Amino acid sequence: MAALGVQILRSCSSSRPRFHASLYPSADFRTRSVYLQKLNNKIATEDLKLKQETAATEEAPGNEGQGLVVAKLLAIAEAVADRANMHAIIGAQRNNWNHLLTNSINSIALVGSLMAGVSSMPVGGATPQLLPLKIASVLLLSTATGLMLIVNKIQPSQLAEEQRKATWMWKQLERSIHDALSLRAPAESDVDDAMDKVLALEKAYPLPLLPGMLDKFPEKVEPTRWWPKLRQRQTETQRGRRNGAEGRNGWSEELEEEMAGLLKVLKLKDEEQYVTLGKAALNINRALATAGPIFAGLATIGSGSIGASALGPLPALLAVAGGSLAAVANTLEHAGQVGMVFELFRNNAGFYRWLQEEIEANLGEEDVEKRENGELFKLKLALQLGRSLAEFGDFVPYATASCKEEDIKVCAGKLF
């Protein structure tokens, strides 16, 4: 580069200024160029030294094991992110199944009933011409019966809800792993905990349809369990939190009474409430899943019996009414997403069961320094239950042994 020097020359004989340009660099410019070059060299040298110091630190014997733990957690986090994407895609697909199959089965059943009704109309000597309608009606109604049996077995709306919940839990696990990496130096126990959570999630929400699908009509309704057995451990952050409540890691006798009362309310009211609702939804779903194929099967039999003089108009009535009732039962079950409602109730019961185990794990640990910080634990529970911190005092009367289930008039959770 060169500086353009411009000089203004004023002639004695003329008052108009003249400009003179020079392409030679000025001395001031050469001085600045040398300074910038030295500055760039100095920055490059410092950067090289910093890289060498970082590499030496990473290769130190004490940090080799730490780097391996971080690498394991990053590998688990990457796999967890992939699982979340897979469950999200499968969930959208199974939600489409529910809509498409519901509309298709209803259309097939209603068209079959219509054909059965038309084929039963007396038209004199044109009975042979109506035989194709009768055959088509039998085929359509038998197809609707078979599809209902399959769809009622797999429950697409419930499958979609399982995948939505699984996607949420996988994303939550990924965030927890990254939080552990950013807040503190991870330990080998963090790797074990992450693997246990991965296996528990895979068991709670299996990805394949067959085999391994969850039972859609269980004999006993149990809360969903997507977490491993809680283990007592003392992390660096727990050892460092010794504030509040006279140095007892944030715990006090009042807080323990609040947690004991909350635990009883969660067990006797919140969890029991959703288990009862789950049982009601399951019974309704079972009744509709049984009634739909029965109505469609009766309609198929009636359609095949049209034309029998001994039965009169009964076959036609059975075909038309049975097909219509089958479509109604199928709509109530799948368009109403009764299976999804049952799964939602079961997941909510599982949420309150998880909170119970969290409280029991902390109260069961006699050494308060090994518990989670009491103030932080109370804050987390308040956020998860939709309550303020001051409202936890309302649970203290329920902590006594004399308190019975009928004495508890409120639920702990306010979010759902």
GROMACS .gro file of C-alpha atoms in nm:
model
  416
    1MET     CA    1   0.000   0.000   0.000
    2ALA     CA    2   0.107   0.352  -0.058
    3ALA     CA    3  -0.012   0.680   0.076
    4LEU     CA    4  -0.129   0.939  -0.169
    5GLY     CA    5   0.033   1.267  -0.094
    6VAL     CA    6  -0.152   1.572  -0.215
    7GLN     CA    7   0.012   1.910  -0.224
    8ILE     CA    8  -0.156   2.238  -0.300
    9LEU     CA    9   0.064   2.465  -0.508
   10ARG     CA   10  -0.037   2.824  -0.545
   11SER     CA   11   0.114   3.004  -0.838
   12CYS     CA   12   0.214   3.360  -0.815
   13SER     CA   13   0.051   3.445  -1.145
   14SER     CA   14  -0.274   3.261  -1.075
   15SER     CA   15  -0.506   3.260  -0.783
   16ARG     CA   16  -0.644   2.911  -0.872
   17PRO     CA   17  -0.487   2.633  -0.659
   18ARG     CA   18  -0.306   2.344  -0.829
   19PHE     CA   19  -0.294   1.988  -0.692
   20HIS     CA   20   0.008   1.762  -0.701
   21ALA     CA   21  -0.030   1.388  -0.628
   22SER     CA   22   0.250   1.153  -0.520
   23LEU     CA   23   0.235   0.768  -0.504
   24TYR     CA   24   0.530   0.733  -0.270
   25PRO     CA   25   0.450   0.622   0.087
   26SER     CA   26   0.504   0.875   0.354
   27ALA     CA   27   0.742   0.822   0.644
   28ASP     CA   28   0.455   0.830   0.892
   29PHE     CA   29   0.280   0.549   0.706
   30ARG     CA   30   0.593   0.331   0.704
   31THR     CA   31   0.625   0.378   1.081
   32ARG     CA   32   0.266   0.267   1.141
   33SER     CA   33   0.307  -0.037   0.915
   34VAL     CA   34   0.610  -0.158   1.108
   35TYR     CA   35   0.425  -0.112   1.437
   36LEU     CA   36   0.122  -0.313   1.320
   37GLN     CA   37   0.344  -0.592   1.191
   38LYS     CA   38   0.523  -0.620   1.525
   39LEU     CA   39   0.187  -0.619   1.706
   40ASN     CA   40   0.053  -0.903   1.488
   41ASN     CA   41   0.367  -1.108   1.548
   42LYS     CA   42   0.336  -1.056   1.922
   43ILE     CA   43  -0.033  -1.169   1.920
   44ALA     CA   44   0.053  -1.480   1.718
   45THR     CA   45   0.334  -1.566   1.961
   46GLU     CA   46   0.106  -1.528   2.265
   47ASP     CA   47  -0.161  -1.741   2.096
   48LEU     CA   48   0.091  -2.015   2.026
   49LYS     CA   49   0.210  -2.012   2.387
   50LEU     CA   50  -0.150  -2.034   2.511
   51LYS     CA   51  -0.221  -2.334   2.287
   52GLN     CA   52   0.094  -2.508   2.409
   53GLU     CA   53   0.000  -2.447   2.775
   54THR     CA   54  -0.354  -2.578   2.715
   55ALA     CA   55  -0.224  -2.891   2.544
   56ALA     CA   56   0.022  -2.951   2.828
   57THR     CA   57  -0.256  -2.911   3.084
   58GLU     CA   58  -0.483  -3.158   2.901
   59GLU     CA   59  -0.202  -3.412   2.879
   60ALA     CA   60  -0.131  -3.392   3.250
   61PRO     CA   61  -0.178  -3.727   3.432
   62GLY     CA   62  -0.433  -3.585   3.674
   63ASN     CA   63  -0.662  -3.461   3.395
   64GLU     CA   64  -0.652  -3.769   3.177
   65GLY     CA   65  -0.926  -3.945   3.377
   66GLN     CA   66  -1.134  -3.627   3.391
   67GLY     CA   67  -1.117  -3.593   3.014
   68LEU     CA   68  -1.235  -3.953   2.974
   69VAL     CA   69  -1.537  -3.888   3.197
   70VAL     CA   70  -1.628  -3.579   2.996
   71ALA     CA   71  -1.593  -3.775   2.672
   72LYS     CA   72  -1.826  -4.047   2.804
   73LEU     CA   73  -2.089  -3.794   2.909
   74LEU     CA   74  -2.069  -3.618   2.572
   75ALA     CA   75  -2.115  -3.952   2.396
   76ILE     CA   76  -2.421  -4.028   2.610
   77ALA     CA   77  -2.562  -3.679   2.547
   78GLU     CA   78  -2.522  -3.725   2.171
   79ALA     CA   79  -2.701  -4.061   2.183
   80VAL     CA   80  -2.977  -3.910   2.399
   81ALA     CA   81  -3.028  -3.628   2.147
   82ASP     CA   82  -3.063  -3.886   1.869
   83ARG     CA   83  -3.321  -4.079   2.072
   84ALA     CA   84  -3.522  -3.761   2.126
   85ASN     CA   85  -3.533  -3.697   1.751
   86MET     CA   86  -3.629  -4.057   1.680
   87HIS     CA   87  -3.916  -4.053   1.930
   88ALA     CA   88  -4.039  -3.718   1.794
   89ILE     CA   89  -4.049  -3.854   1.439
   90ILE     CA   90  -4.217  -4.180   1.542
   91GLY     CA   91  -4.467  -3.988   1.757
   92ALA     CA   92  -4.573  -3.770   1.462
   93GLN     CA   93  -4.607  -4.079   1.245
   94ARG     CA   94  -4.828  -4.262   1.496
   95ASN     CA   95  -5.041  -3.954   1.545
   96ASN     CA   96  -5.102  -3.957   1.170
   97TRP     CA   97  -5.192  -4.325   1.196
   98ASN     CA   98  -5.463  -4.240   1.446
   99HIS     CA   99  -5.626  -3.977   1.224
  100LEU     CA  100  -5.597  -4.170   0.899
  101LEU     CA  101  -5.713  -4.506   1.036
  102THR     CA  102  -6.005  -4.350   1.225
  103ASN     CA  103  -6.136  -4.175   0.915
  104SER     CA  104  -6.074  -4.478   0.694
  105ILE     CA  105  -6.253  -4.726   0.922
  106ASN     CA  106  -6.550  -4.495   0.965
  107SER     CA  107  -6.578  -4.444   0.590
  108ILE     CA  108  -6.555  -4.818   0.518
  109ALA     CA  109  -6.816  -4.909   0.782
  110LEU     CA  110  -7.063  -4.643   0.673
  111VAL     CA  111  -7.029  -4.717   0.301
  112GLY     CA  112  -7.073  -5.088   0.372
  113SER     CA  113  -7.388  -5.016   0.573
  114LEU     CA  114  -7.522  -4.797   0.295
  115MET     CA  115  -7.462  -5.071   0.037
  116ALA     CA  116  -7.631  -5.326   0.262
  117GLY     CA  117  -7.934  -5.102   0.293
  118VAL     CA  118  -7.955  -5.043  -0.082
  119SER     CA  119  -7.915  -5.413  -0.160
  120SER     CA  120  -8.206  -5.498   0.070
  121MET     CA  121  -8.452  -5.270  -0.108
  122PRO     CA  122  -8.731  -5.466  -0.287
  123VAL     CA  123  -8.717  -5.397  -0.661
  124GLY     CA  124  -8.920  -5.684  -0.798
  125GLY     CA  125  -8.727  -5.906  -1.035
  126ALA     CA  126  -8.406  -5.703  -1.010
  127THR     CA  127  -8.268  -5.900  -0.715
  128PRO     CA  128  -7.980  -6.054  -0.913
  129GLN     CA  129  -7.867  -5.707  -1.015
  130LEU     CA  130  -7.833  -5.611  -0.644
  131LEU     CA  131  -7.612  -5.908  -0.560
  132PRO     CA  132  -7.286  -5.716  -0.628
  133LEU     CA  133  -7.389  -5.452  -0.372
  134LYS     CA  134  -7.449  -5.723  -0.116
  135ILE     CA  135  -7.108  -5.882  -0.182
  136ALA     CA  136  -6.936  -5.542  -0.168
  137SER     CA  137  -7.114  -5.466   0.159
  138VAL     CA  138  -6.994  -5.793   0.313
  139LEU     CA  139  -6.635  -5.723   0.204
  140LEU     CA  140  -6.635  -5.368   0.336
  141LEU     CA  141  -6.788  -5.455   0.672
  142SER     CA  142  -6.556  -5.753   0.722
  143THR     CA  143  -6.260  -5.528   0.638
  144ALA     CA  144  -6.379  -5.270   0.891
  145THR     CA  145  -6.408  -5.545   1.153
  146GLY     CA  146  -6.051  -5.664   1.094
  147LEU     CA  147  -5.907  -5.311   1.097
  148MET     CA  148  -6.088  -5.232   1.421
  149LEU     CA  149  -5.941  -5.538   1.588
  150ILE     CA  150  -5.588  -5.437   1.485
  151VAL     CA  151  -5.622  -5.067   1.567
  152ASN     CA  152  -5.790  -5.133   1.901
  153LYS     CA  153  -5.502  -5.360   1.990
  154ILE     CA  154  -5.221  -5.110   1.920
  155GLN     CA  155  -5.410  -4.789   2.019
  156PRO     CA  156  -5.235  -4.530   1.793
  157SER     CA  157  -5.340  -4.232   2.007
  158GLN     CA  158  -5.181  -4.394   2.312
  159LEU     CA  159  -4.869  -4.476   2.111
  160ALA     CA  160  -4.841  -4.112   2.007
  161GLU     CA  161  -4.872  -3.994   2.369
  162GLU     CA  162  -4.600  -4.238   2.475
  163GLN     CA  163  -4.364  -4.094   2.214
  164ARG     CA  164  -4.447  -3.734   2.307
  165LYS     CA  165  -4.369  -3.805   2.671
  166ALA     CA  166  -4.053  -3.994   2.573
  167THR     CA  167  -3.933  -3.703   2.358
  168TRP     CA  168  -3.980  -3.466   2.650
  169MET     CA  169  -3.794  -3.694   2.891
  170TRP     CA  170  -3.504  -3.757   2.650
  171LYS     CA  171  -3.460  -3.383   2.596
  172GLN     CA  172  -3.471  -3.326   2.971
  173LEU     CA  173  -3.200  -3.588   3.021
  174GLU     CA  174  -2.982  -3.424   2.757
  175ARG     CA  175  -3.015  -3.086   2.930
  176SER     CA  176  -2.927  -3.238   3.267
  177ILE     CA  177  -2.608  -3.390   3.123
  178HIS     CA  178  -2.498  -3.060   2.973
  179ASP     CA  179  -2.581  -2.880   3.298
  180ALA     CA  180  -2.364  -3.124   3.491
  181LEU     CA  181  -2.076  -3.056   3.252
  182SER     CA  182  -2.111  -2.679   3.277
  183LEU     CA  183  -2.163  -2.643   3.652
  184ARG     CA  184  -1.894  -2.870   3.793
  185ALA     CA  185  -1.629  -3.127   3.719
  186PRO     CA  186  -1.815  -3.454   3.645
  187ALA     CA  187  -1.732  -3.781   3.817
  188GLU     CA  188  -1.763  -4.144   3.714
  189SER     CA  189  -2.084  -4.166   3.917
  190ASP     CA  190  -2.241  -3.914   3.679
  191VAL     CA  191  -2.172  -4.150   3.391
  192ASP     CA  192  -2.335  -4.439   3.579
  193ASP     CA  193  -2.638  -4.227   3.666
  194ALA     CA  194  -2.678  -4.115   3.305
  195MET     CA  195  -2.660  -4.474   3.178
  196ASP     CA  196  -2.915  -4.586   3.438
  197LYS     CA  197  -3.153  -4.311   3.325
  198VAL     CA  198  -3.107  -4.408   2.960
  199LEU     CA  199  -3.193  -4.771   3.031
  200ALA     CA  200  -3.492  -4.675   3.246
  201LEU     CA  201  -3.629  -4.450   2.972
  202GLU     CA  202  -3.584  -4.719   2.709
  203LYS     CA  203  -3.780  -4.961   2.925
  204ALA     CA  204  -4.058  -4.713   3.006
  205TYR     CA  205  -4.111  -4.594   2.648
  206PRO     CA  206  -3.998  -4.858   2.397
  207LEU     CA  207  -3.945  -4.737   2.044
  208PRO     CA  208  -4.038  -5.051   1.841
  209LEU     CA  209  -4.402  -5.140   1.786
  210LEU     CA  210  -4.359  -5.518   1.779
  211PRO     CA  211  -4.218  -5.679   1.983
  212GLY     CA  212  -4.185  -5.483   2.305
  213MET     CA  213  -4.498  -5.269   2.284
  214LEU     CA  214  -4.648  -5.171   2.619
  215ASP     CA  215  -4.968  -5.346   2.722
  216LYS     CA  216  -5.255  -5.116   2.629
  217PHE     CA  217  -5.506  -5.294   2.853
  218PRO     CA  218  -5.317  -5.392   3.171
  219GLU     CA  219  -5.489  -5.590   3.443
  220LYS     CA  220  -5.364  -5.346   3.706
  221VAL     CA  221  -5.308  -4.975   3.656
  222GLU     CA  222  -4.965  -4.869   3.782
  223PRO     CA  223  -4.795  -4.528   3.754
  224THR     CA  224  -4.544  -4.508   3.472
  225ARG     CA  225  -4.183  -4.536   3.592
  226TRP     CA  226  -3.922  -4.370   3.372
  227TRP     CA  227  -3.647  -4.316   3.632
  228PRO     CA  228  -3.399  -4.562   3.788
  229LYS     CA  229  -3.383  -4.645   4.154
  230LEU     CA  230  -3.253  -4.340   4.333
  231ARG     CA  231  -2.910  -4.383   4.485
  232GLN     CA  232  -2.766  -4.180   4.769
  233ARG     CA  233  -2.452  -4.002   4.663
  234GLN     CA  234  -2.253  -3.701   4.776
  235THR     CA  235  -2.138  -3.479   4.495
  236GLU     CA  236  -1.905  -3.186   4.504
  237THR     CA  237  -2.192  -2.941   4.480
  238GLN     CA  238  -2.373  -3.106   4.768
  239ARG     CA  239  -2.061  -3.094   4.985
  240GLY     CA  240  -2.018  -2.727   4.904
  241ARG     CA  241  -2.374  -2.627   4.996
  242ARG     CA  242  -2.373  -2.589   5.375
  243ASN     CA  243  -2.565  -2.270   5.409
  244GLY     CA  244  -2.886  -2.195   5.597
  245ALA     CA  245  -3.062  -2.378   5.878
  246GLU     CA  246  -2.766  -2.347   6.117
  247GLY     CA  247  -2.523  -2.511   5.877
  248ARG     CA  248  -2.740  -2.821   5.823
  249ASN     CA  249  -2.723  -2.800   5.443
  250GLY     CA  250  -3.043  -2.598   5.428
  251TRP     CA  251  -3.248  -2.848   5.631
  252SER     CA  252  -3.442  -2.781   5.950
  253GLU     CA  253  -3.700  -2.964   6.159
  254GLU     CA  254  -3.975  -2.744   6.016
  255LEU     CA  255  -3.870  -2.827   5.659
  256GLU     CA  256  -3.863  -3.198   5.738
  257GLU     CA  257  -4.218  -3.175   5.877
  258GLU     CA  258  -4.329  -2.994   5.564
  259MET     CA  259  -4.173  -3.263   5.346
  260ALA     CA  260  -4.330  -3.542   5.553
  261GLY     CA  261  -4.675  -3.384   5.522
  262LEU     CA  262  -4.626  -3.323   5.150
  263LEU     CA  263  -4.520  -3.684   5.104
  264LYS     CA  264  -4.841  -3.811   5.263
  265VAL     CA  265  -5.057  -3.579   5.051
  266LEU     CA  266  -4.880  -3.686   4.730
  267LYS     CA  267  -4.929  -4.052   4.813
  268LEU     CA  268  -5.289  -4.045   4.936
  269LYS     CA  269  -5.439  -3.775   4.715
  270ASP     CA  270  -5.245  -3.684   4.399
  271GLU     CA  271  -5.118  -4.023   4.293
  272GLU     CA  272  -5.435  -4.204   4.398
  273GLN     CA  273  -5.648  -3.951   4.214
  274TYR     CA  274  -5.476  -4.013   3.881
  275VAL     CA  275  -5.465  -4.389   3.930
  276THR     CA  276  -5.843  -4.382   3.983
  277LEU     CA  277  -5.894  -4.166   3.675
  278GLY     CA  278  -5.666  -4.400   3.480
  279LYS     CA  279  -5.877  -4.698   3.580
  280ALA     CA  280  -6.194  -4.521   3.465
  281ALA     CA  281  -6.037  -4.428   3.130
  282LEU     CA  282  -5.909  -4.783   3.086
  283ASN     CA  283  -6.255  -4.932   3.149
  284ILE     CA  284  -6.415  -4.694   2.898
  285ASN     CA  285  -6.146  -4.771   2.642
  286ARG     CA  286  -6.182  -5.145   2.694
  287ALA     CA  287  -6.561  -5.123   2.650
  288LEU     CA  288  -6.534  -4.922   2.328
  289ALA     CA  289  -6.256  -5.146   2.193
  290THR     CA  290  -6.480  -5.447   2.249
  291ALA     CA  291  -6.805  -5.292   2.123
  292GLY     CA  292  -6.670  -5.161   1.792
  293PRO     CA  293  -6.562  -5.495   1.641
  294ILE     CA  294  -6.873  -5.667   1.779
  295PHE     CA  295  -7.103  -5.417   1.606
  296ALA     CA  296  -6.902  -5.443   1.284
  297GLY     CA  297  -6.909  -5.824   1.300
  298LEU     CA  298  -7.286  -5.829   1.351
  299ALA     CA  299  -7.322  -5.591   1.057
  300THR     CA  300  -7.115  -5.829   0.844
  301ILE     CA  301  -7.335  -6.124   0.939
  302GLY     CA  302  -7.650  -5.923   0.872
  303SER     CA  303  -7.523  -5.808   0.535
  304GLY     CA  304  -7.443  -6.165   0.435
  305SER     CA  305  -7.792  -6.279   0.541
  306ILE     CA  306  -7.980  -6.021   0.336
  307GLY     CA  307  -8.225  -6.194   0.106
  308ALA     CA  308  -8.312  -6.482   0.339
  309SER     CA  309  -8.693  -6.487   0.334
  310ALA     CA  310  -8.713  -6.658   0.675
  311LEU     CA  311  -8.540  -6.369   0.849
  312GLY     CA  312  -8.733  -6.091   0.682
  313PRO     CA  313  -8.599  -5.737   0.730
  314LEU     CA  314  -8.385  -5.831   1.032
  315PRO     CA  315  -8.056  -5.883   0.835
  316ALA     CA  316  -8.082  -5.544   0.670
  317LEU     CA  317  -8.159  -5.377   1.002
  318LEU     CA  318  -7.865  -5.554   1.163
  319ALA     CA  319  -7.629  -5.454   0.881
  320VAL     CA  320  -7.727  -5.088   0.873
  321ALA     CA  321  -7.756  -5.037   1.250
  322GLY     CA  322  -7.445  -5.246   1.329
  323GLY     CA  323  -7.226  -5.059   1.081
  324SER     CA  324  -7.344  -4.724   1.207
  325LEU     CA  325  -7.290  -4.818   1.573
  326ALA     CA  326  -6.942  -4.951   1.487
  327ALA     CA  327  -6.852  -4.616   1.333
  328VAL     CA  328  -6.984  -4.436   1.641
  329ALA     CA  329  -6.783  -4.658   1.880
  330ASN     CA  330  -6.470  -4.617   1.668
  331THR     CA  331  -6.511  -4.238   1.663
  332LEU     CA  332  -6.559  -4.216   2.039
  333GLU     CA  333  -6.256  -4.433   2.106
  334HIS     CA  334  -6.000  -4.301   1.860
  335ALA     CA  335  -6.121  -3.954   1.763
  336GLY     CA  336  -6.183  -3.898   2.134
  337GLN     CA  337  -5.832  -4.042   2.200
  338VAL     CA  338  -5.938  -4.235   2.507
  339GLY     CA  339  -5.614  -4.434   2.495
  340MET     CA  340  -5.414  -4.111   2.503
  341VAL     CA  341  -5.614  -3.991   2.804
  342PHE     CA  342  -5.540  -4.316   2.987
  343GLU     CA  343  -5.168  -4.283   2.913
  344LEU     CA  344  -5.175  -3.919   3.026
  345PHE     CA  345  -5.332  -4.014   3.361
  346ARG     CA  346  -5.077  -4.292   3.407
  347ASN     CA  347  -4.789  -4.052   3.334
  348ASN     CA  348  -4.926  -3.796   3.580
  349ALA     CA  349  -4.945  -4.063   3.849
  350GLY     CA  350  -4.586  -4.154   3.767
  351PHE     CA  351  -4.481  -3.791   3.807
  352TYR     CA  352  -4.618  -3.780   4.162
  353ARG     CA  353  -4.462  -4.118   4.239
  354TRP     CA  354  -4.126  -3.978   4.129
  355LEU     CA  355  -4.167  -3.677   4.360
  356GLN     CA  356  -4.244  -3.914   4.647
  357GLU     CA  357  -3.927  -4.111   4.590
  358GLU     CA  358  -3.723  -3.791   4.573
  359ILE     CA  359  -3.861  -3.680   4.910
  360GLU     CA  360  -3.818  -4.026   5.065
  361ALA     CA  361  -3.458  -4.046   4.943
  362ASN     CA  362  -3.372  -3.715   5.112
  363LEU     CA  363  -3.561  -3.776   5.434
  364GLY     CA  364  -3.425  -4.130   5.458
  365GLU     CA  365  -3.065  -4.003   5.456
  366GLU     CA  366  -2.965  -3.937   5.818
  367ASP     CA  367  -2.656  -3.736   5.724
  368VAL     CA  368  -2.796  -3.402   5.610
  369GLU     CA  369  -2.470  -3.322   5.431
  370LYS     CA  370  -2.539  -3.606   5.188
  371ARG     CA  371  -2.886  -3.476   5.110
  372GLU     CA  372  -2.965  -3.225   4.842
  373ASN     CA  373  -2.961  -2.872   4.975
  374GLY     CA  374  -3.290  -2.822   5.161
  375GLU     CA  375  -3.367  -2.473   5.036
  376LEU     CA  376  -3.291  -2.567   4.675
  377PHE     CA  377  -3.493  -2.889   4.705
  378LYS     CA  378  -3.793  -2.699   4.840
  379LEU     CA  379  -3.769  -2.448   4.556
  380LYS     CA  380  -3.765  -2.728   4.296
  381LEU     CA  381  -4.072  -2.891   4.450
  382ALA     CA  382  -4.255  -2.557   4.457
  383LEU     CA  383  -4.190  -2.507   4.085
  384GLN     CA  384  -4.294  -2.863   3.999
  385LEU     CA  385  -4.615  -2.842   4.202
  386GLY     CA  386  -4.710  -2.489   4.104
  387ARG     CA  387  -4.704  -2.364   4.463
  388SER     CA  388  -4.533  -2.082   4.648
  389LEU     CA  389  -4.275  -2.150   4.917
  390ALA     CA  390  -4.505  -2.013   5.187
  391GLU     CA  391  -4.775  -2.268   5.102
  392PHE     CA  392  -4.555  -2.556   5.215
  393GLY     CA  393  -4.646  -2.472   5.573
  394ASP     CA  394  -5.000  -2.593   5.500
  395PHE     CA  395  -4.870  -2.952   5.481
  396VAL     CA  396  -4.728  -2.959   5.836
  397PRO     CA  397  -5.056  -3.078   6.002
  398TYR     CA  398  -5.065  -3.378   5.767
  399ALA     CA  399  -4.726  -3.503   5.892
  400THR     CA  400  -4.870  -3.642   6.214
  401ALA     CA  401  -4.948  -4.011   6.246
  402SER     CA  402  -5.303  -3.935   6.357
  403CYS     CA  403  -5.385  -3.770   6.022
  404LYS     CA  404  -5.598  -3.999   5.805
  405GLU     CA  405  -5.683  -3.992   5.436
  406GLU     CA  406  -6.028  -3.842   5.492
  407ASP     CA  407  -5.868  -3.553   5.680
  408ILE     CA  408  -5.677  -3.445   5.370
  409LYS     CA  409  -5.896  -3.214   5.164
  410VAL     CA  410  -5.645  -3.069   4.916
  411CYS     CA  411  -5.407  -3.198   4.653
  412ALA     CA  412  -5.040  -3.104   4.648
  413GLY     CA  413  -5.015  -3.035   4.276
  414LYS     CA  414  -5.176  -2.729   4.118
  415LEU     CA  415  -5.038  -2.756   3.764
  416PHE     CA  416  -5.246  -3.060   3.669
   0.00000   0.00000   0.00000
